[in-house]
mmCIF file of N, CA and C in Angstrom:
data_model
loop_
_atom_site.group_PDB
_atom_site.id
_atom_site.type_symbol
_atom_site.label_atom_id
_atom_site.label_comp_id
_atom_site.label_asym_id
_atom_site.label_seq_id
_atom_site.Cartn_x
_atom_site.Cartn_y
_atom_site.Cartn_z
ATOM 1 N N MET A 3 -8.850 16.272 24.195
ATOM 2 C CA MET A 3 -9.237 14.926 24.585
ATOM 3 C C MET A 3 -8.884 13.962 23.453
ATOM 4 N N PRO A 4 -8.209 12.867 23.759
ATOM 5 C CA PRO A 4 -7.828 11.887 22.745
ATOM 6 C C PRO A 4 -9.051 11.228 22.100
ATOM 7 N N MET A 5 -8.846 10.697 20.919
ATOM 8 C CA MET A 5 -9.910 10.027 20.190
ATOM 9 C C MET A 5 -9.688 8.517 20.248
ATOM 10 N N PRO A 6 -10.658 7.769 20.780
ATOM 11 C CA PRO A 6 -10.501 6.316 20.898
ATOM 12 C C PRO A 6 -10.428 5.633 19.528
ATOM 13 N N ALA A 7 -9.696 4.536 19.473
ATOM 14 C CA ALA A 7 -9.543 3.774 18.233
ATOM 15 C C ALA A 7 -10.894 3.366 17.659
ATOM 16 N N GLU A 8 -11.820 2.987 18.519
ATOM 17 C CA GLU A 8 -13.130 2.531 18.057
ATOM 18 C C GLU A 8 -13.849 3.623 17.269
ATOM 19 N N ASP A 9 -13.701 4.867 17.697
ATOM 20 C CA ASP A 9 -14.333 5.980 16.994
ATOM 21 C C ASP A 9 -13.696 6.213 15.631
ATOM 22 N N ILE A 10 -12.377 6.078 15.564
ATOM 23 C CA ILE A 10 -11.667 6.251 14.298
ATOM 24 C C ILE A 10 -12.100 5.165 13.320
ATOM 25 N N VAL A 11 -12.112 3.928 13.797
ATOM 26 C CA VAL A 11 -12.516 2.802 12.954
ATOM 27 C C VAL A 11 -13.948 2.998 12.453
ATOM 28 N N ALA A 12 -14.849 3.395 13.333
ATOM 29 C CA ALA A 12 -16.252 3.575 12.951
ATOM 30 C C ALA A 12 -16.409 4.632 11.850
ATOM 31 N N LEU A 13 -15.688 5.727 11.964
ATOM 32 C CA LEU A 13 -15.769 6.784 10.949
ATOM 33 C C LEU A 13 -15.239 6.298 9.597
ATOM 34 N N ILE A 14 -14.129 5.586 9.629
ATOM 35 C CA ILE A 14 -13.546 5.082 8.376
ATOM 36 C C ILE A 14 -14.462 4.040 7.747
ATOM 37 N N GLU A 15 -14.964 3.116 8.544
ATOM 38 C CA GLU A 15 -15.850 2.076 8.018
ATOM 39 C C GLU A 15 -17.157 2.645 7.487
ATOM 40 N N ALA A 16 -17.656 3.709 8.103
ATOM 41 C CA ALA A 16 -18.885 4.337 7.623
ATOM 42 C C ALA A 16 -18.670 4.996 6.257
ATOM 43 N N ALA A 17 -17.505 5.611 6.063
ATOM 44 C CA ALA A 17 -17.205 6.299 4.805
ATOM 45 C C ALA A 17 -16.754 5.339 3.713
ATOM 46 N N LEU A 18 -16.152 4.226 4.128
ATOM 47 C CA LEU A 18 -15.605 3.258 3.173
ATOM 48 C C LEU A 18 -16.156 1.867 3.501
ATOM 49 N N PRO A 19 -17.414 1.606 3.118
ATOM 50 C CA PRO A 19 -18.020 0.304 3.440
ATOM 51 C C PRO A 19 -17.171 -0.853 2.912
ATOM 52 N N GLY A 20 -17.014 -1.861 3.749
ATOM 53 C CA GLY A 20 -16.210 -3.022 3.382
ATOM 54 C C GLY A 20 -14.749 -2.882 3.762
ATOM 55 N N ALA A 21 -14.374 -1.731 4.298
ATOM 56 C CA ALA A 21 -12.983 -1.504 4.693
ATOM 57 C C ALA A 21 -12.628 -2.372 5.898
ATOM 58 N N VAL A 22 -11.362 -2.784 5.943
ATOM 59 C CA VAL A 22 -10.803 -3.463 7.106
ATOM 60 C C VAL A 22 -9.789 -2.493 7.698
ATOM 61 N N VAL A 23 -9.963 -2.161 8.978
ATOM 62 C CA VAL A 23 -9.119 -1.163 9.623
ATOM 63 C C VAL A 23 -8.428 -1.786 10.832
ATOM 64 N N GLU A 24 -7.101 -1.690 10.851
ATOM 65 C CA GLU A 24 -6.316 -2.147 11.994
ATOM 66 C C GLU A 24 -5.672 -0.921 12.634
ATOM 67 N N MET A 25 -5.836 -0.774 13.939
ATOM 68 C CA MET A 25 -5.307 0.380 14.659
ATOM 69 C C MET A 25 -4.192 -0.051 15.606
ATOM 70 N N ARG A 26 -3.190 0.840 15.755
ATOM 71 C CA ARG A 26 -2.103 0.610 16.709
ATOM 72 C C ARG A 26 -1.810 1.933 17.401
ATOM 73 N N ASP A 27 -1.770 1.903 18.725
ATOM 74 C CA ASP A 27 -1.458 3.086 19.528
ATOM 75 C C ASP A 27 0.062 3.240 19.572
ATOM 76 N N LEU A 28 0.570 4.290 18.948
ATOM 77 C CA LEU A 28 2.021 4.461 18.806
ATOM 78 C C LEU A 28 2.723 4.927 20.072
ATOM 79 N N ALA A 29 2.007 5.660 20.930
ATOM 80 C CA ALA A 29 2.671 6.244 22.097
ATOM 81 C C ALA A 29 2.030 5.821 23.421
ATOM 82 N N GLY A 30 1.007 4.991 23.362
ATOM 83 C CA GLY A 30 0.336 4.556 24.583
ATOM 84 C C GLY A 30 -0.520 5.639 25.202
ATOM 85 N N ASP A 31 -0.881 6.660 24.407
ATOM 86 C CA ASP A 31 -1.637 7.787 24.961
ATOM 87 C C ASP A 31 -3.000 7.996 24.299
ATOM 88 N N ASN A 32 -3.416 7.069 23.425
ATOM 89 C CA ASN A 32 -4.679 7.201 22.688
ATOM 90 C C ASN A 32 -4.753 8.494 21.889
ATOM 91 N N ASP A 33 -3.612 9.037 21.517
ATOM 92 C CA ASP A 33 -3.587 10.314 20.791
ATOM 93 C C ASP A 33 -2.694 10.249 19.552
ATOM 94 N N HIS A 34 -1.857 9.228 19.468
ATOM 95 C CA HIS A 34 -0.948 9.044 18.335
ATOM 96 C C HIS A 34 -1.182 7.642 17.787
ATOM 97 N N TRP A 35 -1.824 7.574 16.627
ATOM 98 C CA TRP A 35 -2.271 6.304 16.083
ATOM 99 C C TRP A 35 -1.592 5.963 14.767
ATOM 100 N N ALA A 36 -1.505 4.661 14.506
ATOM 101 C CA ALA A 36 -1.160 4.136 13.184
ATOM 102 C C ALA A 36 -2.368 3.331 12.734
ATOM 103 N N ALA A 37 -2.799 3.551 11.513
ATOM 104 C CA ALA A 37 -3.942 2.818 10.972
ATOM 105 C C ALA A 37 -3.545 2.170 9.660
ATOM 106 N N LYS A 38 -3.913 0.906 9.523
ATOM 107 C CA LYS A 38 -3.782 0.212 8.244
ATOM 108 C C LYS A 38 -5.206 0.033 7.731
ATOM 109 N N VAL A 39 -5.463 0.575 6.546
ATOM 110 C CA VAL A 39 -6.810 0.534 5.984
ATOM 111 C C VAL A 39 -6.753 -0.184 4.640
ATOM 112 N N ILE A 40 -7.515 -1.261 4.532
ATOM 113 C CA ILE A 40 -7.648 -1.998 3.281
ATOM 114 C C ILE A 40 -9.100 -1.809 2.840
ATOM 115 N N ALA A 41 -9.293 -1.185 1.674
ATOM 116 C CA ALA A 41 -10.642 -0.875 1.230
ATOM 117 C C ALA A 41 -10.793 -1.069 -0.273
ATOM 118 N N PRO A 42 -11.910 -1.652 -0.699
ATOM 119 C CA PRO A 42 -12.135 -1.846 -2.128
ATOM 120 C C PRO A 42 -12.188 -0.531 -2.902
ATOM 121 N N GLN A 43 -12.570 0.553 -2.231
ATOM 122 C CA GLN A 43 -12.650 1.864 -2.874
ATOM 123 C C GLN A 43 -11.283 2.389 -3.296
ATOM 124 N N PHE A 44 -10.217 1.804 -2.789
ATOM 125 C CA PHE A 44 -8.868 2.253 -3.117
ATOM 126 C C PHE A 44 -8.359 1.706 -4.452
ATOM 127 N N ALA A 45 -9.050 0.724 -5.006
ATOM 128 C CA ALA A 45 -8.592 0.097 -6.252
ATOM 129 C C ALA A 45 -8.411 1.151 -7.345
ATOM 130 N N GLY A 46 -7.235 1.132 -7.959
ATOM 131 C CA GLY A 46 -6.933 2.044 -9.048
ATOM 132 C C GLY A 46 -6.589 3.459 -8.632
ATOM 133 N N LYS A 47 -6.581 3.732 -7.335
ATOM 134 C CA LYS A 47 -6.283 5.074 -6.832
ATOM 135 C C LYS A 47 -4.814 5.161 -6.389
ATOM 136 N N THR A 48 -4.243 6.347 -6.507
ATOM 137 C CA THR A 48 -2.886 6.563 -6.013
ATOM 138 C C THR A 48 -2.892 6.526 -4.489
ATOM 139 N N ARG A 49 -1.727 6.359 -3.902
ATOM 140 C CA ARG A 49 -1.605 6.352 -2.441
ATOM 141 C C ARG A 49 -2.103 7.686 -1.869
ATOM 142 N N VAL A 50 -1.781 8.786 -2.538
ATOM 143 C CA VAL A 50 -2.229 10.107 -2.077
ATOM 144 C C VAL A 50 -3.755 10.172 -2.082
ATOM 145 N N ALA A 51 -4.379 9.679 -3.133
ATOM 146 C CA ALA A 51 -5.843 9.693 -3.214
ATOM 147 C C ALA A 51 -6.456 8.806 -2.129
ATOM 148 N N GLN A 52 -5.821 7.670 -1.860
ATOM 149 C CA GLN A 52 -6.312 6.780 -0.804
ATOM 150 C C GLN A 52 -6.265 7.467 0.552
ATOM 151 N N HIS A 53 -5.152 8.123 0.843
ATOM 152 C CA HIS A 53 -5.002 8.825 2.119
ATOM 153 C C HIS A 53 -6.023 9.954 2.224
ATOM 154 N N LYS A 54 -6.245 10.655 1.138
ATOM 155 C CA LYS A 54 -7.222 11.747 1.139
ATOM 156 C C LYS A 54 -8.617 11.221 1.480
ATOM 157 N N MET A 55 -8.956 10.049 0.980
ATOM 158 C CA MET A 55 -10.263 9.457 1.282
ATOM 159 C C MET A 55 -10.403 9.179 2.780
ATOM 160 N N VAL A 56 -9.335 8.694 3.397
ATOM 161 C CA VAL A 56 -9.372 8.427 4.842
ATOM 162 C C VAL A 56 -9.486 9.746 5.612
ATOM 163 N N TYR A 57 -8.688 10.739 5.235
ATOM 164 C CA TYR A 57 -8.747 12.038 5.922
ATOM 165 C C TYR A 57 -10.120 12.681 5.780
ATOM 166 N N GLU A 58 -10.748 12.523 4.619
ATOM 167 C CA GLU A 58 -12.100 13.052 4.428
ATOM 168 C C GLU A 58 -13.090 12.348 5.346
ATOM 169 N N ALA A 59 -12.890 11.049 5.564
ATOM 170 C CA ALA A 59 -13.762 10.294 6.468
ATOM 171 C C ALA A 59 -13.655 10.817 7.900
ATOM 172 N N LEU A 60 -12.459 11.281 8.275
ATOM 173 C CA LEU A 60 -12.234 11.768 9.636
ATOM 174 C C LEU A 60 -12.597 13.238 9.795
ATOM 175 N N GLY A 61 -12.679 13.951 8.694
ATOM 176 C CA GLY A 61 -13.122 15.337 8.702
ATOM 177 C C GLY A 61 -12.298 16.237 9.598
ATOM 178 N N GLU A 62 -12.979 17.113 10.300
ATOM 179 C CA GLU A 62 -12.340 18.128 11.133
ATOM 180 C C GLU A 62 -11.667 17.561 12.376
ATOM 181 N N ARG A 63 -11.853 16.278 12.619
ATOM 182 C CA ARG A 63 -11.227 15.670 13.801
ATOM 183 C C ARG A 63 -9.705 15.616 13.667
ATOM 184 N N MET A 64 -9.225 15.525 12.402
ATOM 185 C CA MET A 64 -7.777 15.505 12.174
ATOM 186 C C MET A 64 -7.181 16.833 12.620
ATOM 187 N N GLY A 65 -6.134 16.743 13.426
ATOM 188 C CA GLY A 65 -5.484 17.949 13.921
ATOM 189 C C GLY A 65 -6.171 18.535 15.141
ATOM 190 N N GLY A 66 -7.315 17.990 15.497
ATOM 191 C CA GLY A 66 -8.032 18.441 16.686
ATOM 192 C C GLY A 66 -8.092 17.287 17.673
ATOM 193 N N GLU A 67 -9.256 16.637 17.681
ATOM 194 C CA GLU A 67 -9.453 15.459 18.527
ATOM 195 C C GLU A 67 -8.416 14.385 18.239
ATOM 196 N N LEU A 68 -8.134 14.213 16.963
ATOM 197 C CA LEU A 68 -7.170 13.214 16.518
ATOM 198 C C LEU A 68 -5.875 13.932 16.183
ATOM 199 N N HIS A 69 -4.922 13.831 17.077
ATOM 200 C CA HIS A 69 -3.693 14.599 16.965
ATOM 201 C C HIS A 69 -2.774 14.092 15.859
ATOM 202 N N ALA A 70 -2.542 12.781 15.799
ATOM 203 C CA ALA A 70 -1.593 12.239 14.829
ATOM 204 C C ALA A 70 -2.082 10.883 14.336
ATOM 205 N N LEU A 71 -1.994 10.690 13.011
ATOM 206 C CA LEU A 71 -2.398 9.424 12.414
ATOM 207 C C LEU A 71 -1.405 9.048 11.322
ATOM 208 N N GLN A 72 -0.725 7.942 11.528
ATOM 209 C CA GLN A 72 0.174 7.387 10.522
ATOM 210 C C GLN A 72 -0.654 6.387 9.707
ATOM 211 N N LEU A 73 -0.721 6.600 8.385
ATOM 212 C CA LEU A 73 -1.585 5.772 7.545
ATOM 213 C C LEU A 73 -0.809 4.832 6.635
ATOM 214 N N THR A 74 -1.341 3.629 6.523
ATOM 215 C CA THR A 74 -0.941 2.676 5.501
ATOM 216 C C THR A 74 -2.238 2.267 4.827
ATOM 217 N N THR A 75 -2.295 2.412 3.505
ATOM 218 C CA THR A 75 -3.526 2.083 2.790
ATOM 219 C C THR A 75 -3.226 1.147 1.626
ATOM 220 N N GLN A 76 -4.232 0.338 1.279
ATOM 221 C CA GLN A 76 -4.104 -0.504 0.106
ATOM 222 C C GLN A 76 -5.469 -1.043 -0.292
ATOM 223 N N ALA A 77 -5.584 -1.412 -1.557
ATOM 224 C CA ALA A 77 -6.777 -2.110 -2.033
ATOM 225 C C ALA A 77 -6.620 -3.592 -1.692
ATOM 226 N N PRO A 78 -7.735 -4.302 -1.562
ATOM 227 C CA PRO A 78 -7.626 -5.745 -1.298
ATOM 228 C C PRO A 78 -6.906 -6.456 -2.440
ATOM 229 N N ASN A 79 -6.248 -7.540 -2.112
ATOM 230 C CA ASN A 79 -5.551 -8.331 -3.156
ATOM 231 C C ASN A 79 -6.538 -9.092 -3.997
#
């Protein structure tokens, strides 16, 4: 079963308070997503560390409920 964008956003925002999350459905199937995440917690972190923080927020859903997620991350300007 696909994972709705609202659920993905809620999980990320809960793990990274103050984050701004923009979602885009890549295939029109609610199963292949692109997310842009801007979060203050990313300041001073490498891109790999930023992505790891998002994946940790999603937990076991990655690769299961959430089939594919293309990530763009950055700290606020």
